[in-house]
Coordinates of C-alpha atoms in Angstrom, one line a residue:
S6 CA -0.9 49.1 -54.8
E7 CA -0.7 50.9 -52.2
A8 CA -1.8 48.1 -49.9
M9 CA 1.5 46.5 -50.6
F10 CA 4.1 49.6 -50.9
P11 CA 2.9 52.5 -49.5
R12 CA 5.3 55.1 -50.9
A13 CA 8.2 55.3 -53.0
P14 CA 11.7 56.0 -50.9
C15 CA 12.9 59.1 -50.9
P16 CA 16.4 59.5 -52.7
G17 CA 17.7 59.7 -48.9
E18 CA 16.2 56.4 -48.1
V19 CA 17.8 54.9 -51.3
R20 CA 21.4 56.1 -50.8
R21 CA 21.1 54.7 -47.5
A22 CA 19.2 51.3 -48.4
A23 CA 21.2 50.4 -51.0
A24 CA 24.7 51.2 -48.8
S25 CA 23.6 48.4 -45.9
G26 CA 22.7 47.0 -48.6
R27 CA 26.4 46.0 -50.0
S28 CA 26.9 44.6 -47.0
R29 CA 24.4 41.8 -47.2
S30 CA 23.8 41.0 -50.5
R31 CA 26.7 39.7 -51.6
P32 CA 27.0 36.1 -49.9
R33 CA 29.7 33.8 -51.9
G34 CA 27.9 30.6 -53.7
A35 CA 30.0 28.0 -53.9
G36 CA 32.4 28.9 -57.3
G37 CA 33.4 31.9 -55.4
G38 CA 30.9 34.0 -57.3
T39 CA 28.8 36.1 -55.9
V40 CA 25.2 36.3 -55.9
L41 CA 22.1 39.1 -55.6
L42 CA 20.0 38.4 -53.0
P43 CA 15.8 38.8 -53.8
S44 CA 15.6 40.9 -51.2
M45 CA 18.4 43.4 -52.3
L46 CA 16.7 42.4 -55.7
M47 CA 13.4 43.6 -55.4
F48 CA 14.1 47.3 -54.0
G49 CA 15.8 47.9 -56.8
V50 CA 13.0 46.8 -59.3
I51 CA 10.7 48.3 -57.2
L52 CA 12.6 51.4 -57.8
A53 CA 13.2 51.3 -61.3
S54 CA 9.5 50.7 -61.6
S55 CA 8.5 53.2 -59.2
G56 CA 10.3 56.0 -61.3
L57 CA 8.9 54.2 -64.8
L58 CA 5.5 54.1 -63.5
L59 CA 5.9 58.3 -62.5
M60 CA 7.7 59.2 -66.0
I61 CA 4.5 57.4 -67.6
E62 CA 2.0 59.3 -65.7
K63 CA 3.6 62.4 -66.3
G64 CA 4.2 62.1 -69.8
I65 CA 7.5 61.9 -70.5
L66 CA 7.8 58.4 -72.4
A67 CA 4.8 59.8 -75.0
E68 CA 7.1 60.1 -77.4
V69 CA 10.1 57.4 -76.7
K70 CA 11.0 55.9 -79.6
P71 CA 10.5 51.4 -79.9
P72 CA 13.5 49.6 -78.9
P73 CA 15.2 49.0 -82.6
L74 CA 14.2 45.2 -83.2
Q75 CA 10.6 45.8 -83.2
P76 CA 8.2 46.6 -85.7
A77 CA 8.2 50.6 -86.9
A78 CA 4.4 52.0 -86.0
G79 CA 2.0 50.9 -88.4
E80 CA 3.6 48.5 -89.7
L81 CA 1.7 45.2 -89.8
S82 CA 2.4 42.1 -90.3
R83 CA 2.3 39.7 -93.3
R84 CA 0.9 36.9 -91.1
G85 CA -1.7 39.1 -90.3
G86 CA -1.6 39.9 -86.2
G87 CA -4.4 38.0 -84.2
D88 CA -5.2 40.4 -81.9
G89 CA -6.0 43.1 -84.6
A90 CA -3.2 45.8 -82.6
A91 CA 0.4 46.9 -84.7
P92 CA 3.1 45.9 -83.3
G93 CA 3.6 49.3 -83.2
D94 CA 1.0 50.7 -81.1
L95 CA 2.2 53.6 -78.5
D96 CA 0.9 51.1 -75.3
D97 CA 2.7 48.8 -76.8
E98 CA 6.4 50.7 -77.6
V99 CA 6.0 51.9 -74.0
L100 CA 5.5 48.8 -72.3
R101 CA 8.7 47.5 -74.1
D102 CA 10.4 50.6 -73.3
I103 CA 9.4 50.0 -69.5
R104 CA 10.9 46.7 -69.8
N105 CA 14.0 47.4 -71.8
R106 CA 15.0 50.5 -69.0
T107 CA 13.8 47.9 -66.1
I108 CA 16.0 44.9 -67.3
R109 CA 19.0 47.8 -68.2
A110 CA 18.8 49.0 -64.7
V111 CA 18.8 45.6 -62.9
C112 CA 20.6 43.3 -65.0
G113 CA 23.4 46.7 -65.2
Q114 CA 23.9 46.0 -61.3
R115 CA 27.5 44.7 -60.7
A116 CA 26.3 42.0 -58.9
M117 CA 23.8 40.5 -61.4
P118 CA 24.9 37.8 -64.0
R119 CA 26.1 38.9 -67.5
S120 CA 26.1 35.8 -69.3
V121 CA 24.8 31.7 -68.1
W122 CA 28.9 31.3 -67.0
E123 CA 28.4 33.2 -64.4
L124 CA 25.5 31.5 -62.6
P125 CA 25.7 29.0 -60.2
A126 CA 25.7 25.4 -62.2
G127 CA 21.7 24.5 -61.2
Q128 CA 20.6 28.0 -62.4
R129 CA 23.0 27.7 -65.5
R130 CA 21.4 23.7 -65.7
T131 CA 17.4 25.4 -65.4
V132 CA 17.8 27.6 -67.8
L133 CA 20.0 25.9 -70.5
R134 CA 17.4 23.4 -70.2
H135 CA 14.4 25.6 -71.2
L136 CA 16.6 27.2 -74.1
L137 CA 15.2 26.1 -77.4
V138 CA 17.0 25.7 -80.2
S139 CA 17.0 25.8 -84.1
D140 CA 19.7 25.8 -86.5
K141 CA 18.2 25.9 -89.0
Y142 CA 16.2 29.6 -88.3
R143 CA 18.9 30.6 -86.7
F144 CA 17.1 31.0 -82.8
L145 CA 16.8 30.0 -78.9
Y146 CA 13.3 30.1 -77.6
C147 CA 13.4 30.2 -73.8
Y148 CA 9.9 28.3 -72.7
V149 CA 7.9 28.8 -70.1
P150 CA 5.2 26.3 -69.3
K151 CA 1.5 28.5 -69.3
V152 CA 2.3 30.5 -71.5
A153 CA 1.3 28.7 -74.4
C154 CA 4.7 26.7 -74.9
S155 CA 2.9 24.1 -76.4
N156 CA 2.1 26.1 -79.6
W157 CA 5.8 27.8 -79.9
K158 CA 6.8 23.9 -79.3
R159 CA 4.6 22.7 -82.4
I160 CA 6.5 25.3 -84.9
L161 CA 9.5 24.3 -83.6
K162 CA 9.0 20.5 -85.2
V163 CA 7.3 21.8 -88.1
L164 CA 10.4 23.8 -88.7
D165 CA 12.4 21.1 -88.0
G166 CA 10.1 18.4 -90.5
A167 CA 9.4 16.2 -87.2
L168 CA 5.3 17.7 -87.7
E169 CA 3.6 18.4 -91.2
S170 CA 1.4 21.0 -89.6
V171 CA 0.8 23.6 -86.4
D172 CA -2.5 22.3 -86.8
V173 CA -1.7 18.5 -86.6
K174 CA -4.1 17.2 -83.1
L175 CA -1.4 15.3 -81.4
K176 CA -0.8 15.3 -77.5
M177 CA 2.3 17.9 -77.5
D178 CA 5.4 15.6 -76.2
H179 CA 7.5 17.7 -74.5
K180 CA 10.7 16.1 -74.9
S181 CA 11.5 14.1 -78.7
D182 CA 12.1 16.0 -81.6
L183 CA 13.1 19.0 -80.1
V184 CA 16.7 19.9 -79.2
F185 CA 17.9 21.9 -76.0
L186 CA 20.9 23.8 -75.5
G187 CA 21.6 22.1 -72.3
D188 CA 22.6 18.8 -74.5
M189 CA 25.0 20.8 -76.3
K190 CA 28.7 21.2 -75.9
P191 CA 30.1 24.7 -74.1
D192 CA 31.7 25.8 -77.2
E193 CA 28.5 25.3 -79.0
I194 CA 26.3 27.1 -76.6
S195 CA 28.3 30.0 -76.5
Y196 CA 28.1 30.6 -79.7
R197 CA 24.2 30.0 -80.1
L198 CA 24.1 32.4 -77.1
K199 CA 26.4 35.1 -79.0
N200 CA 24.8 34.6 -81.9
Y201 CA 22.0 33.4 -82.4
Y202 CA 18.3 35.6 -82.3
K203 CA 16.7 34.8 -78.8
F204 CA 13.2 35.0 -77.5
I205 CA 11.2 34.6 -74.8
F206 CA 6.7 34.9 -73.9
V207 CA 6.0 36.3 -70.6
R208 CA 2.5 36.2 -68.8
N209 CA 0.9 38.8 -65.5
P210 CA 2.5 36.6 -62.3
M211 CA -0.3 35.6 -60.6
E212 CA -2.5 35.2 -64.0
R213 CA 0.1 32.4 -64.9
L214 CA 0.1 30.7 -61.7
L215 CA -3.8 30.3 -61.8
S216 CA -3.9 28.6 -65.2
A217 CA -1.3 26.3 -63.3
Y218 CA -3.4 25.3 -60.6
R219 CA -6.5 25.4 -62.0
N220 CA -5.2 22.5 -64.7
K221 CA -2.5 21.1 -63.5
F222 CA -4.8 20.1 -59.7
G223 CA -8.5 20.1 -61.6
E224 CA -7.5 17.7 -65.1
I225 CA -3.6 15.8 -64.3
K226 CA -4.0 13.3 -62.2
E227 CA -0.5 13.1 -61.9
Y228 CA 0.5 16.2 -60.5
Q229 CA -2.7 15.4 -58.1
Q230 CA -0.6 12.4 -57.1
K231 CA 3.0 13.6 -57.0
Y232 CA 1.8 17.7 -55.3
G233 CA -1.6 17.4 -54.7
M234 CA -1.9 14.5 -51.7
E235 CA 1.2 16.1 -50.1
I236 CA -0.2 19.9 -50.8
V237 CA -3.7 18.6 -48.9
R238 CA -1.4 16.7 -46.1
R239 CA 0.9 19.2 -45.2
Y240 CA -2.1 22.5 -45.0
R241 CA -5.1 20.4 -44.1
K242 CA -5.8 18.8 -40.6
N243 CA -6.9 15.4 -41.5
G244 CA -6.3 15.5 -45.1
G245 CA -4.8 12.2 -45.0
N246 CA -8.1 10.8 -47.9
S247 CA -7.7 13.3 -50.0
A248 CA -6.6 11.6 -53.5
G249 CA -5.3 15.8 -54.8
D250 CA -8.1 16.5 -56.9
D251 CA -9.4 19.3 -54.3
V252 CA -6.5 21.4 -53.2
T253 CA -7.5 24.7 -52.6
F254 CA -6.0 27.8 -54.8
S255 CA -5.0 29.1 -51.2
E256 CA -3.4 26.2 -50.0
F257 CA -1.4 26.0 -53.5
L258 CA -0.2 29.2 -52.7
R259 CA 1.1 28.8 -49.1
Y260 CA 2.9 25.8 -50.1
L261 CA 4.7 28.0 -52.8
L262 CA 5.5 30.4 -50.2
D263 CA 7.7 27.4 -48.4
E264 CA 9.1 25.7 -51.6
E265 CA 12.7 27.6 -53.2
A266 CA 11.6 28.8 -56.0
E267 CA 15.3 27.5 -57.3
R268 CA 14.2 24.0 -57.0
M269 CA 9.8 25.2 -58.1
N270 CA 8.4 22.5 -60.3
E271 CA 8.7 23.9 -64.0
H272 CA 5.1 25.1 -64.2
W273 CA 5.1 27.6 -61.1
M274 CA 9.1 28.4 -61.0
P275 CA 9.4 32.3 -61.4
I276 CA 10.3 32.8 -65.0
Y277 CA 13.1 34.9 -64.4
N278 CA 14.6 31.7 -62.6
L279 CA 13.6 29.3 -65.7
C280 CA 14.6 32.2 -68.0
Q281 CA 17.6 34.5 -66.3
P282 CA 17.2 38.1 -68.5
C283 CA 19.9 39.1 -66.8
A284 CA 23.0 36.3 -68.0
V285 CA 21.2 35.5 -71.2
R286 CA 20.3 39.1 -73.9
Y287 CA 16.7 38.4 -75.2
D288 CA 16.0 40.2 -78.3
F289 CA 12.7 40.2 -78.3
I290 CA 10.4 39.9 -74.9
G291 CA 7.1 38.9 -76.0
S292 CA 3.9 38.9 -74.2
Y293 CA 0.5 36.6 -73.7
E294 CA -1.6 39.4 -73.3
R295 CA -0.8 40.0 -77.2
L296 CA 0.5 36.5 -78.3
N297 CA -0.2 36.2 -82.1
A298 CA 1.3 39.5 -83.3
D299 CA 3.8 39.0 -80.4
A300 CA 4.8 35.4 -81.8
N301 CA 4.1 36.8 -85.9
Y302 CA 6.3 39.1 -84.9
V303 CA 9.4 36.8 -84.6
L304 CA 8.1 34.8 -87.3
E305 CA 9.5 37.6 -89.1
Q306 CA 12.3 38.1 -87.3
V307 CA 13.6 34.7 -87.8
Q308 CA 12.2 34.3 -91.5
S309 CA 10.0 31.8 -91.1
P310 CA 8.5 30.0 -94.3
S311 CA 5.0 32.3 -95.0
F312 CA 2.9 29.3 -94.6
I313 CA 3.8 29.2 -91.4
R314 CA 1.5 30.9 -88.8
F315 CA 0.8 30.9 -84.8
P316 CA -1.9 28.2 -83.8
E317 CA -5.4 29.1 -83.1
R318 CA -6.0 28.8 -79.4
Q319 CA -7.9 25.7 -79.0
S320 CA -11.2 25.3 -78.6
W321 CA -11.3 23.2 -75.0
Y322 CA -8.9 25.7 -73.8
K323 CA -10.4 27.5 -71.0
P324 CA -8.2 30.6 -70.4
V325 CA -7.9 32.5 -67.0
T326 CA -10.6 35.5 -67.6
S327 CA -9.7 39.5 -65.8
E328 CA -12.3 38.4 -63.9
T329 CA -11.8 34.9 -62.7
L330 CA -8.3 35.8 -61.6
H331 CA -10.1 38.9 -59.4
Y332 CA -12.4 36.0 -58.3
Y333 CA -9.5 33.9 -56.8
L334 CA -7.2 36.8 -55.1
C335 CA -10.4 38.6 -53.8
N336 CA -10.9 35.1 -51.7
T337 CA -7.2 34.2 -50.9
Q338 CA -6.1 35.8 -47.3
R339 CA -4.7 39.1 -48.4
R340 CA -1.8 38.1 -45.8
L341 CA -1.2 35.3 -48.1
I342 CA -0.6 36.9 -51.0
K343 CA 1.7 39.6 -50.1
E344 CA 3.8 37.7 -48.7
L345 CA 4.1 35.3 -51.8
L346 CA 5.3 38.6 -53.8
P347 CA 8.3 38.6 -52.9
K348 CA 9.2 35.6 -54.1
Y349 CA 7.5 36.6 -58.4
I350 CA 8.9 40.0 -57.9
L351 CA 11.1 40.4 -60.7
D352 CA 8.8 39.2 -63.2
F353 CA 6.2 41.7 -62.2
T354 CA 8.5 44.6 -62.3
L355 CA 11.3 43.7 -64.9
F356 CA 8.0 42.3 -67.7
A357 CA 6.5 45.6 -66.8
Y358 CA 3.3 44.1 -64.6
P359 CA 1.2 45.2 -62.1
L360 CA 0.7 44.1 -58.7
P361 CA -2.5 42.7 -58.1
N362 CA -4.8 44.8 -56.5
I363 CA -6.5 42.8 -53.1
T364 CA -7.8 46.5 -51.8
S365 CA -11.3 45.8 -49.5
E366 CA -12.8 48.5 -52.0
F367 CA -11.6 46.6 -55.1
C368 CA -12.8 43.5 -53.6
R369 CA -16.7 45.2 -52.8
Q370 CA -17.1 45.8 -56.3

């Protein structure tokens, strides 16, 4: 979006910025290691992303072959992808290539972690707490709240024999009958990270935030009392009488601006912080936009029983449409959104999601 980033830096600016950034981007952590500051990360991913987008515009990526772990073009899933599109369609091949190239470019920087053991203790604890284990089918799944993680947990419980079917109408227990990598010993963790199939599913960052906002503050009393009441008290004059069920989207975004990403609730913590795609080399990155096809592809890769399919969306679920997202964004202060983007910029760029269009011209439409 030109409103966010008016132009790409020229080569001279890149060299100067990189040189000056090296002296500022490596504060020492408690363990004596180095950590790349978000500002330098943001610079790198914007640069990588803009270059790849330019390649697409010029048609350079039109003939790029899909990554080896993806199905060949035209290959149909024996489970039948729910969106009617083969996983090897050209647009999806290009998208996967953008993601793979950008992740390699960013994660290849010297200061980036190469394994979970290079992460600070808090970050390592977060990612290991979000990696679910199937020893029977030898895979690790990093669950991301608001990206169909409840259905994936159902599948893991069925694979483990704790549930009879993915269609069982029970309230999801997000802890019992699940195995978390963080509960294992270091050598057990290392073995599984090295030898198991690893995957995550991602979603447009702003759409994910809106989904969390509508669900947690519109439907869940626990969140209204724990977070909503505090948000209203903090950002609204005379907000002490609120029950936390009337938090506005702008107030929620202001709250996110003031929160440290690493200390956020998992429902709005950036995917990068939850799953650490530089420290964990994922074999597959599925997307919420192609949920059924990508999920069924993963089920094939882990050789799950053919009768197991990804669950259908619940009838009561109200998805966030593009129109709904645009309505909320266009009725939110532009400055607020622009200030929030750096916290989620890695999710936008690593996973190839466009920055939100909040220009006056677009919003007038």
